[in-house]
Amino acid sequence: MAAPAGRDSEEEEALVSYGTALRPLIEGEHIKKPVPLQEQTVRDEKGRYKRFHGAFTGGFSAGYFNTVGSKEGWAPSTFLSSRQKRADKTAFGPEDFMDEEDLSEFGIAPKEITTTDDFASKTKDRIKEKARQIAGVAEPIPGASVLDDLIAPARITIGVELLRKMGWKEGQGVGPRVKRKPNKQQPDPTVKIYGCALPPGASGSEGEEDDYQPENVTFAPRDVMPVQLTLKENVHGLGYKGLDPTLALFGVSGEHINLLDDDFEKSNNLLGDVRNRKGRKLGISGQAFGVGALEDDDDDIYATEKLSKYDTVLKDEEPGDGLYGWTAPNQYKNKKRLEAEVKYIGKILDGFSLASKSAAPSKTYPPPDLPRGYRPVHYFRPVITASSENSPLLKALVESTGKLESDTAQQSRHTLNASQRRDLLGETALKGPAPSVLEYLSEKDRERIREAKQASEQQLKTKPLPQQSIHSRFQSACQESAHQKWQMALGEPLATAGSSDFKPFAKNPEKQKRYENYVESLKKGQKVDTLVSCLDPSMTEWEQGREQEEFFRAAMFYKSSNSTLSSRFTRAKYEDDTEKVEVPRDQENDIDDKESAVKMKMFGKLTRDKFEWHPEKLLCKRFNVPDPYSDSSIVGLPKVKRDKYSIFNFLTLPETATTTVTQTTNEKMQQTTNPNKPKKPSRWDVSDKEKKKKDSISEFISLARSKVDVQQQQEPATEKDKSRTNEALPNKVVNESVDQKEEEESRPSMDLFKAVFASSSDEKSSSSEEESDEEEHQTAAAGPASESTKCADPPDNSSAVQDHAVVTPEPDLPMPSALKEKLDEREFGPRLPPVFSSDTVQQHEPVQLTSFSEVNQKEKRKKNKEKHKTKREHKHKKEKKKKHKKHRHKGKHKNKKSEKNSSSDTAESSDSLSDAEMNVDLSPHELLRRLKDLPITKR
Amino acid sequence: MAFPEPKPEKPELPKKLVQNLECKQGAVRAVRFNVDGNYCLTCGSDKSLKLWNPHKGTVLKTYSGHGYEVLDAAGSFDNSQLCSCGADKTVILWDVATGQVVRKFRGHAGKVNCVQFNEEATVILSGSIDSTVRCWDCRSRRPDPIQVLDEAKDGVSSLRISDHEILTGSVDGRVRCYDLRAGELYSDYIGSPVTSVCFSKDGQCTLAASLDSTLRLLDKGSGELLGEYTGHQNQACKLDCCLNDQDTHVGSCSEDGRVCFWDLVEGSLALSLPVARGTVQSLSFHPAASCLLTATGGCIQLWREEAFALDDQVFG
C-alpha cells in the first residue's frame, strides 16, 4: 500500500490524490503481522510462560517451564573461580526453589504472619465439632465420629491447657463450682401457673433427680453456648417459625428412636433449648390434626400451650438458660461475681494465688443530668415580620415578651452586617483605618453634629402625627420603610455614607449633588418630606421614588464596602520605587569607536570589553567549576539603580573608551599632580554621573595608541591584570564634571568627521544603500511573523537613538516611535532568503540572518542623507511590495500553475527583486505583474 | 630517536564526494556530526530531526515533536541524548534510542537558533533570536532555566561551549565569551552580525564568521585578531564555519554554493569546493578525520579526502 518514495513530481501532478498518504516505508522496516493463534501465549508478571495445568480443575503452574524456577534448572546459579573472589556459600532453603506463588498468602508456605493453630481461636472448630457430634448422633451407627476424635491428633490451645490444669473439664462451664444441680430448671414460686401442669415426663423426672442431691457436692457451671444472633430476614412475626419439613416428616420417626435411646439426653444438650420441648410431639401436630393411629401417646393433645412455657419475667432468669454472661442485666451480674469470689474452689495453679482484692470495677459514668426545663421536643417560635398587616399581632407579641427589638435582631441573623455580628460575638474591631469620617473630625465638629442630630430627632418626635399622615398619603410606602431601613441598617457608620470621596454619580454632577444632600439629610435623621425636598422637584413622583431607592442602594453599598473593606487594607509604608530602574552597571560602550577600530583591524583592547559576570551557582556546579564569586548573590552582570527616565541609562556612553580619549590629556597632568591617587577608581563613582562627550575619532585613535604606549612604559608591572583598556583608565571622573560642558561645545563639527571618514563612510553608505534596500526587502518577506519582533529590547532601541543623538547633532532627531514602527515591520534573525534559481524540483531557502541594529544603522545613514521625494515614493512602493510578498508566501503552496513558467522566470524575477528597488520608476502595476510571476517553491 | 620529528604534513582536505543523501525533510537547516563523527543529525524544515549514519547513507531514526522547523541540534557526549531547537521557541531533549521527548524547555520568546550540550550533558544552552542564551538544567525537573544570559543586544546566532566557557555570537556584532571559572565576560566587537562562532581545538582561539563575508580568528585571551579569511560570500544568511580536525584549516559555507577552506596560518584560500548551485547552509567537520558534511537544499553531502577508498568505511 505504501506509495513508492521516489516518485517523479510530474507523475504526482498528473494524479489526483485523496486523503492522506500512508507513511512511506523506511528501509529495513517490516510490517507488523497479526500474531497467529498458536503463538499467542500467556505469561506471568515475570514474563515466564504460563501453562494451564488443568487450569479449570484447580491445577497450578510449577516453576520455569515446568522445571525448577530458573532457566538453568538445578545448575548452580553462579560459578566464580578466582583466588580473590570466591563464590560465597549460599545455603539453599526450600524457599529458594519455590515459586513466588507458593510464598504468597495462599501458597504452600505463606510468608505472611498468621496465627498458628496453638493460638487460633477454637470457635470455628467447636462448631465443627458440634456438627460432627450431631452428625454422629444422627448417623446410622451412632458414635462413629468418636473414632475420629480418638484418631485425630489432640491439639489443645494454651487457654484450654491452663483451664484443664485448673480442674476444668470438657463440656463444663468455666467458673467456680456451684452447689445446685446445674441443669435444674426451677419454676419461680411467684409465678402462677395457669392451666394444666406440665406433663409428668417434662418436670417430674427433674424433680426426682433433685431429691437425690447431696449437700456437699458441687457442680461445675453449665457450659455457655455461644449465642448466635441471626438477622431477621423475613416478614413473619416475631418468633414465628414455619414448619420445618425435616422435623415434620423425618423428625417424627427419629424421635421415636431417640426417645428410647439413652443418647437422647445428650443430643438434647447439644442442641440446646430443644430440650424444653422434651416430651412434646415434634412434627405436624395440633388440635386440628388430632392423633394419628400410629402415635402411641396422646396425652397432650389438648394441652399444648402453657403459659409457663413463656418467659414472663426478665429479671429472674436462671443461669442455666444459656444466656448467662450475655444479656443478663447488670445487677444480676454483680451479685453473681461477688458470690463467685467467695465460693471459688477450683484448683489453683502453681505460682498463682487467689486474688485477695477484687479487680477494680470498671468505672461507669452516669448519663448527664438533664436541665430542669428540658423538653425533648423543639417548638418553633412563630416569626412575625413587622409589616402593617400583622401589626396587632406584633404588638401583642411585644407586650407579651417586652423585647421585640432584641428578638428581631436575633432572629434575622442574615440581615446583620459584619460589624453587628462582630459585636454580638464580642470580638474586637479590626484594626484599620477608622471606618467613620467622624473619627477624622475635630472634637468641636463632632459636638456640633451631635447637637444637630439631637435637634433633628427631637423635631422628629414633636412632629404632629396628622401632618405626617398627610404627607404619607403622597409618598410611596417604600419611602417610609426606606427611612426605617436606614436607621436600622446604617446604624453608627451612617456618617460615612455620602462623604466626599465616594461619588457614585460622578458622571452626573447634579445628581451627585442631590445624592449628597439626600444622604446628608438622612444622616441628620430628617423625615421623608425633607428627603423629598432634596430630590429634583421637576421629576415625577415615580422618578423621585426610583431615585431615592437608587440613592439608598448606593449609600448602602458605599457603607458596607467602606467599613468592611477598608479595614482590610493598610497604607503602603513605602512609596513605589517607580523612579528608579535597574541598569547594568557596566555597559558595552560606544560602538562607533569600536567600529573604527575594526575598520583599522585593531582588534584587541579596543574592541574588547571585559565585565564582571556572575554565573549562577547551579550553573557552576553543573559545569564542574568552582563558583568564582561564592559569596555574592548577584547573578549576571552587576546592576545599579538609576533614575528611570534619565537619559544616561540609554546612552551607552561610558566610562571606558570615550573617557580614554578625553582623559588621556588630563591623565598625564593628573598623574604628575596627584601620583598617590589609586590607579583603579571605584566603579561606583562613575555610575551616577555619566558623562556625555564625544571627540574626534581620529584624535581618539591617536590618543588610544599613544596611551597604550604610555601605559606600557609607565606601568608595565601594575597593569598586568588590567590589560583591557576600559579597566586601565585611572581617574576617570576627577574633573569630568567640570569640563563636561566645555567639551560638549568643543566637539568638532560634522565637517571634520566627513573630512576624516569621507571616503570610507560615503563609500559604504552608497554601497550599502542598495544592499540595505535589498535586505530590507528580504526581511520584509517574512512579514507575517513580524509580531515576534516586538520583543525588541529597549536598550538596543535606545542605542540607536543614542547613535543619532551623538553622531548627528542635527535637529531632526528621529523619534523612537518612528523607529519602532520600522522595527515592527521586520523580522530579525534567521529567516528565509529569496529563492535562488535552480532546476531542481525542490528549492530550499537558506536561513538568513539580519539584525535590527544593523538595519537601524543603515537607516541612520540614510537619514543623514537628503531625503528625496522620489525616495519616499520608493518606500511606498516597497511597502506595497512587502504586502505582496506576504501573499506570495501564503500562496506558495497553492499556485502550482505558475510553476510552468517559473523555470524561465525564476532567474529574472529573483533578480527583479533587487531590480525593483534600483529602478525607481517602476509603476506599482508593473510590480504587481512581476510579483504574480514570482517563482513558486514547492515547500 | 635522535632526529627531530619531521614537520607533520598538512592533512588533506575533503574533496571527494562520497555520499549525497536526500533527507526528505524539507530544507536541511543544519547538519551536525555527533561527538565521535560516526553519525550525524539533520534538522529539517518539516519539523523533524533525523539521525543518520552518513558513511553508510542510512537513516537511523526520525525524531518528531517540534512544532516548527528545527534549526539546530547537538548530541550528548555519551550519545544517549540529543537536544534540538527550533522556530517553535522550544528546546527539546531527546532520548536517542527510544526517540521520545525527554524534556521540552519552553521560555524563549522567539526562534531558537542554536543549541549545545555542555561537556557532561547536564546543561543545555540555547541561543535565541530573543537575544538571550538560556541555560536549561537536564538534571532537575525545573521548568525555568538556570540562568539567562541576556547581555546580547540582538539575536544570538551561534553558541559553543568548552569545559568552562560559553562562546556566543550575536547579531549585534559581538562575540561574547563567558568564563565561568574566572567569572568574567569578554565581549569582542566584530562589527558585522556574527553568524557562527567556534573554538579551536586547542581552546586558545575563537573563530567568528560574520555577515561581511569575513571569518576572523581571534585570540581568546586578548581578543586580538590572528587571522582574517575572505573570499567566500556571506551577506545575508546564517552560515556555519568550522575548523578542521587538526586546526590547520578554516572552513566556511558560502552563499554561492561553495565551501571554502583557508590555511589557518597563511590565510590563503586552500580549497574551494563546489557543492551546489544554491547556498550551502550548514556544514560540520568530522571531529577526528578529514571528513566534511555539507547541507544544501534538502540534501546533505559527505566529503572525504582524495585518497579515501570507498571500501574503507570503518571509522574509529
Short mmCIF file of N, CA and C in Angstrom, two decimals, chain A residues 773-897:
data_model
loop_
_atom_site.label_atom_id
_atom_site.label_comp_id
_atom_site.label_asym_id
_atom_site.label_seq_id
_atom_site.Cartn_x
_atom_site.Cartn_y
_atom_site.Cartn_z
N ASP A 773 18.71 48.23 0.95
CA ASP A 773 17.38 48.16 0.33
C ASP A 773 17.00 46.71 0.10
N GLU A 774 17.95 46.08 -0.45
CA GLU A 774 17.68 44.71 -0.80
C GLU A 774 17.35 43.90 0.45
N GLU A 775 18.15 44.20 1.40
CA GLU A 775 17.99 43.44 2.61
C GLU A 775 16.65 43.72 3.27
N GLU A 776 16.36 44.99 3.21
CA GLU A 776 15.11 45.40 3.79
C GLU A 776 13.98 44.63 3.13
N HIS A 777 14.16 44.54 1.89
CA HIS A 777 13.16 43.85 1.12
C HIS A 777 13.04 42.40 1.56
N GLN A 778 14.20 41.87 1.73
CA GLN A 778 14.19 40.46 2.10
C GLN A 778 13.60 40.26 3.48
N THR A 779 13.97 41.17 4.29
CA THR A 779 13.44 41.00 5.65
C THR A 779 11.94 41.14 5.64
N ALA A 780 11.50 41.99 4.76
CA ALA A 780 10.07 42.21 4.72
C ALA A 780 9.34 40.98 4.26
N ALA A 781 10.05 40.15 3.58
CA ALA A 781 9.41 38.96 3.06
C ALA A 781 8.84 38.11 4.19
N ALA A 782 9.47 38.18 5.27
CA ALA A 782 9.00 37.37 6.38
C ALA A 782 8.03 38.14 7.24
N GLY A 783 7.39 39.04 6.63
CA GLY A 783 6.48 39.93 7.34
C GLY A 783 5.49 39.30 8.30
N PRO A 784 4.83 38.27 7.92
CA PRO A 784 3.77 37.77 8.78
C PRO A 784 4.23 37.48 10.20
N ALA A 785 5.48 37.18 10.32
CA ALA A 785 5.94 36.83 11.66
C ALA A 785 6.43 38.04 12.42
N SER A 786 6.11 39.19 11.92
CA SER A 786 6.73 40.39 12.48
C SER A 786 6.31 40.66 13.90
N GLU A 787 5.28 40.05 14.33
CA GLU A 787 4.85 40.29 15.70
C GLU A 787 5.88 39.85 16.70
N SER A 788 6.54 38.83 16.33
CA SER A 788 7.52 38.31 17.28
C SER A 788 8.64 39.30 17.54
N THR A 789 8.81 40.21 16.68
CA THR A 789 9.91 41.13 16.87
C THR A 789 9.58 42.24 17.83
N LYS A 790 8.40 42.23 18.32
CA LYS A 790 8.06 43.27 19.27
C LYS A 790 8.80 43.12 20.57
N CYS A 791 9.45 42.03 20.69
CA CYS A 791 10.21 41.83 21.90
C CYS A 791 11.54 42.56 21.83
N ALA A 792 11.68 43.39 20.86
CA ALA A 792 12.91 44.15 20.75
C ALA A 792 13.22 44.83 22.07
N ASP A 793 14.39 44.60 22.54
CA ASP A 793 14.67 45.11 23.89
C ASP A 793 14.99 46.59 23.82
N PRO A 794 14.53 47.27 24.82
CA PRO A 794 14.66 48.72 24.82
C PRO A 794 16.11 49.23 24.75
N PRO A 795 17.04 48.62 25.43
CA PRO A 795 18.38 49.19 25.36
C PRO A 795 18.89 49.32 23.94
N ASP A 796 18.56 48.31 23.17
CA ASP A 796 19.04 48.35 21.81
C ASP A 796 18.37 49.46 21.03
N ASN A 797 17.12 49.48 21.21
CA ASN A 797 16.36 50.50 20.53
C ASN A 797 16.92 51.88 20.89
N SER A 798 17.19 52.01 22.14
CA SER A 798 17.64 53.31 22.58
C SER A 798 19.07 53.57 22.13
N SER A 799 19.80 52.51 21.96
CA SER A 799 21.16 52.72 21.50
C SER A 799 21.14 53.36 20.12
N ALA A 800 20.13 52.98 19.39
CA ALA A 800 20.01 53.60 18.09
C ALA A 800 19.73 55.10 18.25
N VAL A 801 18.89 55.38 19.17
CA VAL A 801 18.59 56.78 19.42
C VAL A 801 19.85 57.52 19.82
N GLN A 802 20.56 56.86 20.62
CA GLN A 802 21.78 57.46 21.11
C GLN A 802 22.74 57.73 19.97
N ASP A 803 22.76 56.78 19.06
CA ASP A 803 23.62 56.98 17.91
C ASP A 803 23.31 58.30 17.22
N HIS A 804 22.05 58.48 17.08
CA HIS A 804 21.64 59.71 16.41
C HIS A 804 22.03 60.92 17.23
N ALA A 805 21.74 60.79 18.48
CA ALA A 805 21.96 61.93 19.33
C ALA A 805 23.43 62.31 19.36
N VAL A 806 24.23 61.34 19.26
CA VAL A 806 25.65 61.63 19.41
C VAL A 806 26.30 62.01 18.09
N VAL A 807 26.04 61.19 17.13
CA VAL A 807 26.78 61.39 15.89
C VAL A 807 26.26 62.60 15.14
N THR A 808 24.98 62.67 15.06
CA THR A 808 24.44 63.75 14.26
C THR A 808 23.68 64.70 15.18
N PRO A 809 24.30 65.75 15.49
CA PRO A 809 23.62 66.72 16.35
C PRO A 809 22.66 67.58 15.55
N GLU A 810 21.97 66.96 14.69
CA GLU A 810 21.01 67.67 13.87
C GLU A 810 19.69 67.78 14.60
N PRO A 811 18.94 68.78 14.22
CA PRO A 811 17.68 68.98 14.94
C PRO A 811 16.68 67.85 14.72
N ASP A 812 16.74 67.26 13.54
CA ASP A 812 15.69 66.28 13.27
C ASP A 812 16.08 64.91 13.85
N LEU A 813 15.99 64.85 15.12
CA LEU A 813 16.24 63.56 15.76
C LEU A 813 15.09 62.61 15.44
N PRO A 814 15.42 61.45 15.03
CA PRO A 814 14.33 60.52 14.73
C PRO A 814 13.62 60.12 16.00
N MET A 815 12.33 60.10 15.91
CA MET A 815 11.56 59.72 17.09
C MET A 815 11.64 58.22 17.29
N PRO A 816 11.70 57.84 18.52
CA PRO A 816 11.75 56.42 18.77
C PRO A 816 10.53 55.69 18.26
N SER A 817 9.43 56.38 18.29
CA SER A 817 8.21 55.71 17.84
C SER A 817 8.31 55.37 16.37
N ALA A 818 8.88 56.30 15.64
CA ALA A 818 9.04 56.05 14.22
C ALA A 818 9.95 54.85 14.01
N LEU A 819 10.92 54.81 14.82
CA LEU A 819 11.85 53.68 14.72
C LEU A 819 11.15 52.37 15.00
N LYS A 820 10.36 52.46 16.02
CA LYS A 820 9.68 51.24 16.43
C LYS A 820 8.79 50.74 15.32
N GLU A 821 8.15 51.69 14.72
CA GLU A 821 7.28 51.32 13.64
C GLU A 821 8.06 50.55 12.59
N LYS A 822 9.20 51.06 12.37
CA LYS A 822 10.08 50.44 11.41
C LYS A 822 10.42 49.02 11.87
N LEU A 823 10.70 48.96 13.11
CA LEU A 823 11.13 47.68 13.65
C LEU A 823 10.03 46.65 13.56
N ASP A 824 8.86 47.13 13.81
CA ASP A 824 7.76 46.19 13.85
C ASP A 824 7.52 45.54 12.50
N GLU A 825 8.00 46.23 11.53
CA GLU A 825 7.72 45.68 10.20
C GLU A 825 8.66 44.55 9.81
N ARG A 826 9.67 44.40 10.61
CA ARG A 826 10.66 43.42 10.18
C ARG A 826 10.69 42.22 11.07
N GLU A 827 11.32 41.25 10.51
CA GLU A 827 11.67 40.12 11.36
C GLU A 827 13.17 40.03 11.38
N PHE A 828 13.66 39.76 12.51
CA PHE A 828 15.11 39.74 12.64
C PHE A 828 15.57 38.33 12.92
N GLY A 829 16.81 38.16 12.62
CA GLY A 829 17.36 36.86 12.86
C GLY A 829 17.23 36.02 11.62
N PRO A 830 17.45 34.76 11.79
CA PRO A 830 17.48 33.91 10.62
C PRO A 830 16.13 33.86 9.95
N ARG A 831 16.17 33.88 8.69
CA ARG A 831 14.88 33.81 8.01
C ARG A 831 15.14 33.47 6.57
N LEU A 832 14.11 33.36 5.86
CA LEU A 832 14.26 32.77 4.55
C LEU A 832 14.78 33.80 3.54
N PRO A 833 15.79 33.47 2.84
CA PRO A 833 16.29 34.35 1.80
C PRO A 833 15.47 34.17 0.54
N PRO A 834 15.73 34.99 -0.44
CA PRO A 834 14.98 34.83 -1.68
C PRO A 834 15.34 33.51 -2.36
N VAL A 835 14.47 33.16 -3.21
CA VAL A 835 14.65 31.89 -3.91
C VAL A 835 15.85 32.00 -4.83
N PHE A 836 16.66 31.00 -4.80
CA PHE A 836 17.73 31.00 -5.80
C PHE A 836 17.30 30.10 -6.93
N SER A 837 17.74 30.47 -8.08
CA SER A 837 17.25 29.75 -9.24
C SER A 837 17.96 28.42 -9.36
N SER A 838 17.18 27.45 -9.62
CA SER A 838 17.78 26.14 -9.90
C SER A 838 16.75 25.30 -10.59
N ASP A 839 17.23 24.26 -11.21
CA ASP A 839 16.29 23.41 -11.95
C ASP A 839 15.72 22.33 -11.06
N THR A 840 16.30 22.19 -9.91
CA THR A 840 15.82 21.11 -9.07
C THR A 840 14.38 21.35 -8.68
N VAL A 841 13.74 20.28 -8.45
CA VAL A 841 12.33 20.39 -8.14
C VAL A 841 12.15 21.11 -6.81
N GLN A 842 12.96 20.73 -5.87
CA GLN A 842 12.82 21.35 -4.56
C GLN A 842 13.78 22.51 -4.45
N GLN A 843 13.26 23.55 -3.98
CA GLN A 843 14.13 24.70 -3.75
C GLN A 843 14.09 25.00 -2.27
N HIS A 844 15.23 24.97 -1.71
CA HIS A 844 15.29 25.20 -0.27
C HIS A 844 16.02 26.49 -0.01
N GLU A 845 15.43 27.22 0.84
CA GLU A 845 16.00 28.53 1.09
C GLU A 845 16.84 28.49 2.35
N PRO A 846 17.99 29.00 2.24
CA PRO A 846 18.84 29.02 3.43
C PRO A 846 18.33 30.04 4.44
N VAL A 847 18.68 29.79 5.63
CA VAL A 847 18.28 30.70 6.71
C VAL A 847 19.08 31.98 6.61
N GLN A 848 18.40 33.03 6.75
CA GLN A 848 19.07 34.30 6.60
C GLN A 848 19.17 35.01 7.93
N LEU A 849 20.12 35.83 8.00
CA LEU A 849 20.39 36.48 9.26
C LEU A 849 20.39 37.98 9.08
N THR A 850 19.65 38.63 9.88
CA THR A 850 19.71 40.09 9.87
C THR A 850 19.56 40.58 11.29
N SER A 851 19.88 41.77 11.44
CA SER A 851 19.73 42.32 12.77
C SER A 851 18.99 43.63 12.66
N PHE A 852 18.31 43.95 13.68
CA PHE A 852 17.65 45.24 13.57
C PHE A 852 18.59 46.38 13.90
N SER A 853 19.58 46.10 14.66
CA SER A 853 20.52 47.18 14.94
C SER A 853 21.25 47.58 13.66
N GLU A 854 21.53 46.54 12.89
CA GLU A 854 22.20 46.83 11.65
C GLU A 854 21.32 47.68 10.76
N VAL A 855 20.09 47.26 10.72
CA VAL A 855 19.16 48.00 9.90
C VAL A 855 19.05 49.43 10.40
N ASN A 856 19.07 49.53 11.68
CA ASN A 856 19.00 50.86 12.25
C ASN A 856 20.17 51.71 11.81
N GLN A 857 21.30 51.09 11.83
CA GLN A 857 22.47 51.84 11.43
C GLN A 857 22.34 52.32 10.00
N LYS A 858 21.85 51.41 9.23
CA LYS A 858 21.69 51.79 7.82
C LYS A 858 20.64 52.87 7.68
N GLU A 859 19.63 52.68 8.44
CA GLU A 859 18.57 53.65 8.43
C GLU A 859 19.12 55.03 8.77
N LYS A 860 19.96 54.99 9.73
CA LYS A 860 20.53 56.23 10.23
C LYS A 860 21.34 56.90 9.14
N ARG A 861 22.13 56.11 8.49
CA ARG A 861 22.93 56.68 7.41
C ARG A 861 22.03 57.29 6.35
N LYS A 862 21.01 56.55 6.12
CA LYS A 862 20.07 57.02 5.12
C LYS A 862 19.52 58.38 5.51
N LYS A 863 19.24 58.48 6.77
CA LYS A 863 18.63 59.72 7.23
C LYS A 863 19.60 60.87 7.15
N ASN A 864 20.82 60.55 7.29
CA ASN A 864 21.81 61.61 7.17
C ASN A 864 21.82 62.19 5.76
N LYS A 865 21.53 61.35 4.89
CA LYS A 865 21.45 61.84 3.51
C LYS A 865 20.19 62.65 3.31
N GLU A 866 20.19 63.34 2.22
CA GLU A 866 18.98 64.11 1.94
C GLU A 866 17.88 63.16 1.52
N LYS A 867 16.72 63.58 1.86
CA LYS A 867 15.62 62.69 1.53
C LYS A 867 14.90 63.26 0.32
N HIS A 868 14.96 62.53 -0.69
CA HIS A 868 14.25 62.96 -1.89
C HIS A 868 12.82 62.52 -1.81
N LYS A 869 12.06 63.26 -2.52
CA LYS A 869 10.67 62.87 -2.53
C LYS A 869 10.49 61.53 -3.25
N THR A 870 11.25 61.41 -4.28
CA THR A 870 11.17 60.15 -5.03
C THR A 870 11.46 58.97 -4.12
N LYS A 871 12.36 59.24 -3.28
CA LYS A 871 12.73 58.16 -2.38
C LYS A 871 11.56 57.73 -1.52
N ARG A 872 10.86 58.74 -1.10
CA ARG A 872 9.71 58.41 -0.26
C ARG A 872 8.71 57.57 -1.04
N GLU A 873 8.54 58.00 -2.24
CA GLU A 873 7.64 57.21 -3.09
C GLU A 873 8.13 55.77 -3.18
N HIS A 874 9.38 55.77 -3.38
CA HIS A 874 10.01 54.46 -3.50
C HIS A 874 9.69 53.58 -2.29
N LYS A 875 9.75 54.22 -1.16
CA LYS A 875 9.44 53.48 0.06
C LYS A 875 8.02 52.97 0.04
N HIS A 876 7.16 53.82 -0.43
CA HIS A 876 5.77 53.39 -0.52
C HIS A 876 5.67 52.11 -1.32
N LYS A 877 6.36 52.18 -2.41
CA LYS A 877 6.28 51.01 -3.28
C LYS A 877 6.78 49.78 -2.55
N LYS A 878 7.84 50.03 -1.86
CA LYS A 878 8.41 48.89 -1.15
C LYS A 878 7.42 48.30 -0.18
N GLU A 879 6.74 49.20 0.44
CA GLU A 879 5.80 48.70 1.42
C GLU A 879 4.70 47.88 0.76
N LYS A 880 4.31 48.42 -0.35
CA LYS A 880 3.31 47.67 -1.09
C LYS A 880 3.83 46.29 -1.42
N LYS A 881 5.04 46.36 -1.83
CA LYS A 881 5.65 45.12 -2.25
C LYS A 881 5.70 44.12 -1.10
N LYS A 882 5.97 44.66 0.03
CA LYS A 882 6.00 43.77 1.19
C LYS A 882 4.71 43.01 1.31
N LYS A 883 3.66 43.77 1.14
CA LYS A 883 2.37 43.11 1.28
C LYS A 883 2.22 42.00 0.25
N HIS A 884 2.66 42.36 -0.92
CA HIS A 884 2.54 41.34 -1.96
C HIS A 884 3.34 40.13 -1.60
N LYS A 885 4.46 40.39 -1.04
CA LYS A 885 5.32 39.25 -0.70
C LYS A 885 4.66 38.35 0.31
N LYS A 886 3.97 38.99 1.18
CA LYS A 886 3.24 38.17 2.14
C LYS A 886 2.31 37.23 1.40
N HIS A 887 1.66 37.83 0.45
CA HIS A 887 0.73 37.00 -0.30
C HIS A 887 1.46 35.86 -0.96
N ARG A 888 2.60 36.24 -1.44
CA ARG A 888 3.35 35.22 -2.14
C ARG A 888 3.64 34.05 -1.21
N HIS A 889 4.01 34.40 -0.02
CA HIS A 889 4.34 33.33 0.93
C HIS A 889 3.16 32.47 1.24
N LYS A 890 2.05 33.14 1.29
CA LYS A 890 0.86 32.36 1.61
C LYS A 890 0.48 31.48 0.45
N GLY A 891 0.57 32.07 -0.68
CA GLY A 891 0.08 31.36 -1.84
C GLY A 891 1.07 30.37 -2.40
N LYS A 892 2.18 30.30 -1.77
CA LYS A 892 3.24 29.41 -2.24
C LYS A 892 2.73 28.04 -2.57
N HIS A 893 1.96 27.52 -1.68
CA HIS A 893 1.57 26.13 -1.83
C HIS A 893 0.49 25.97 -2.86
N LYS A 894 -0.26 27.01 -3.03
CA LYS A 894 -1.40 26.85 -3.93
C LYS A 894 -0.99 26.93 -5.40
N ASN A 895 -0.22 27.97 -5.66
CA ASN A 895 -0.06 28.30 -7.06
C ASN A 895 0.91 27.38 -7.78
N LYS A 896 0.42 26.27 -8.08
CA LYS A 896 1.27 25.36 -8.82
C LYS A 896 1.26 25.73 -10.29
N LYS A 897 0.25 26.40 -10.62
CA LYS A 897 0.06 26.73 -12.01
C LYS A 897 1.26 27.50 -12.55
#
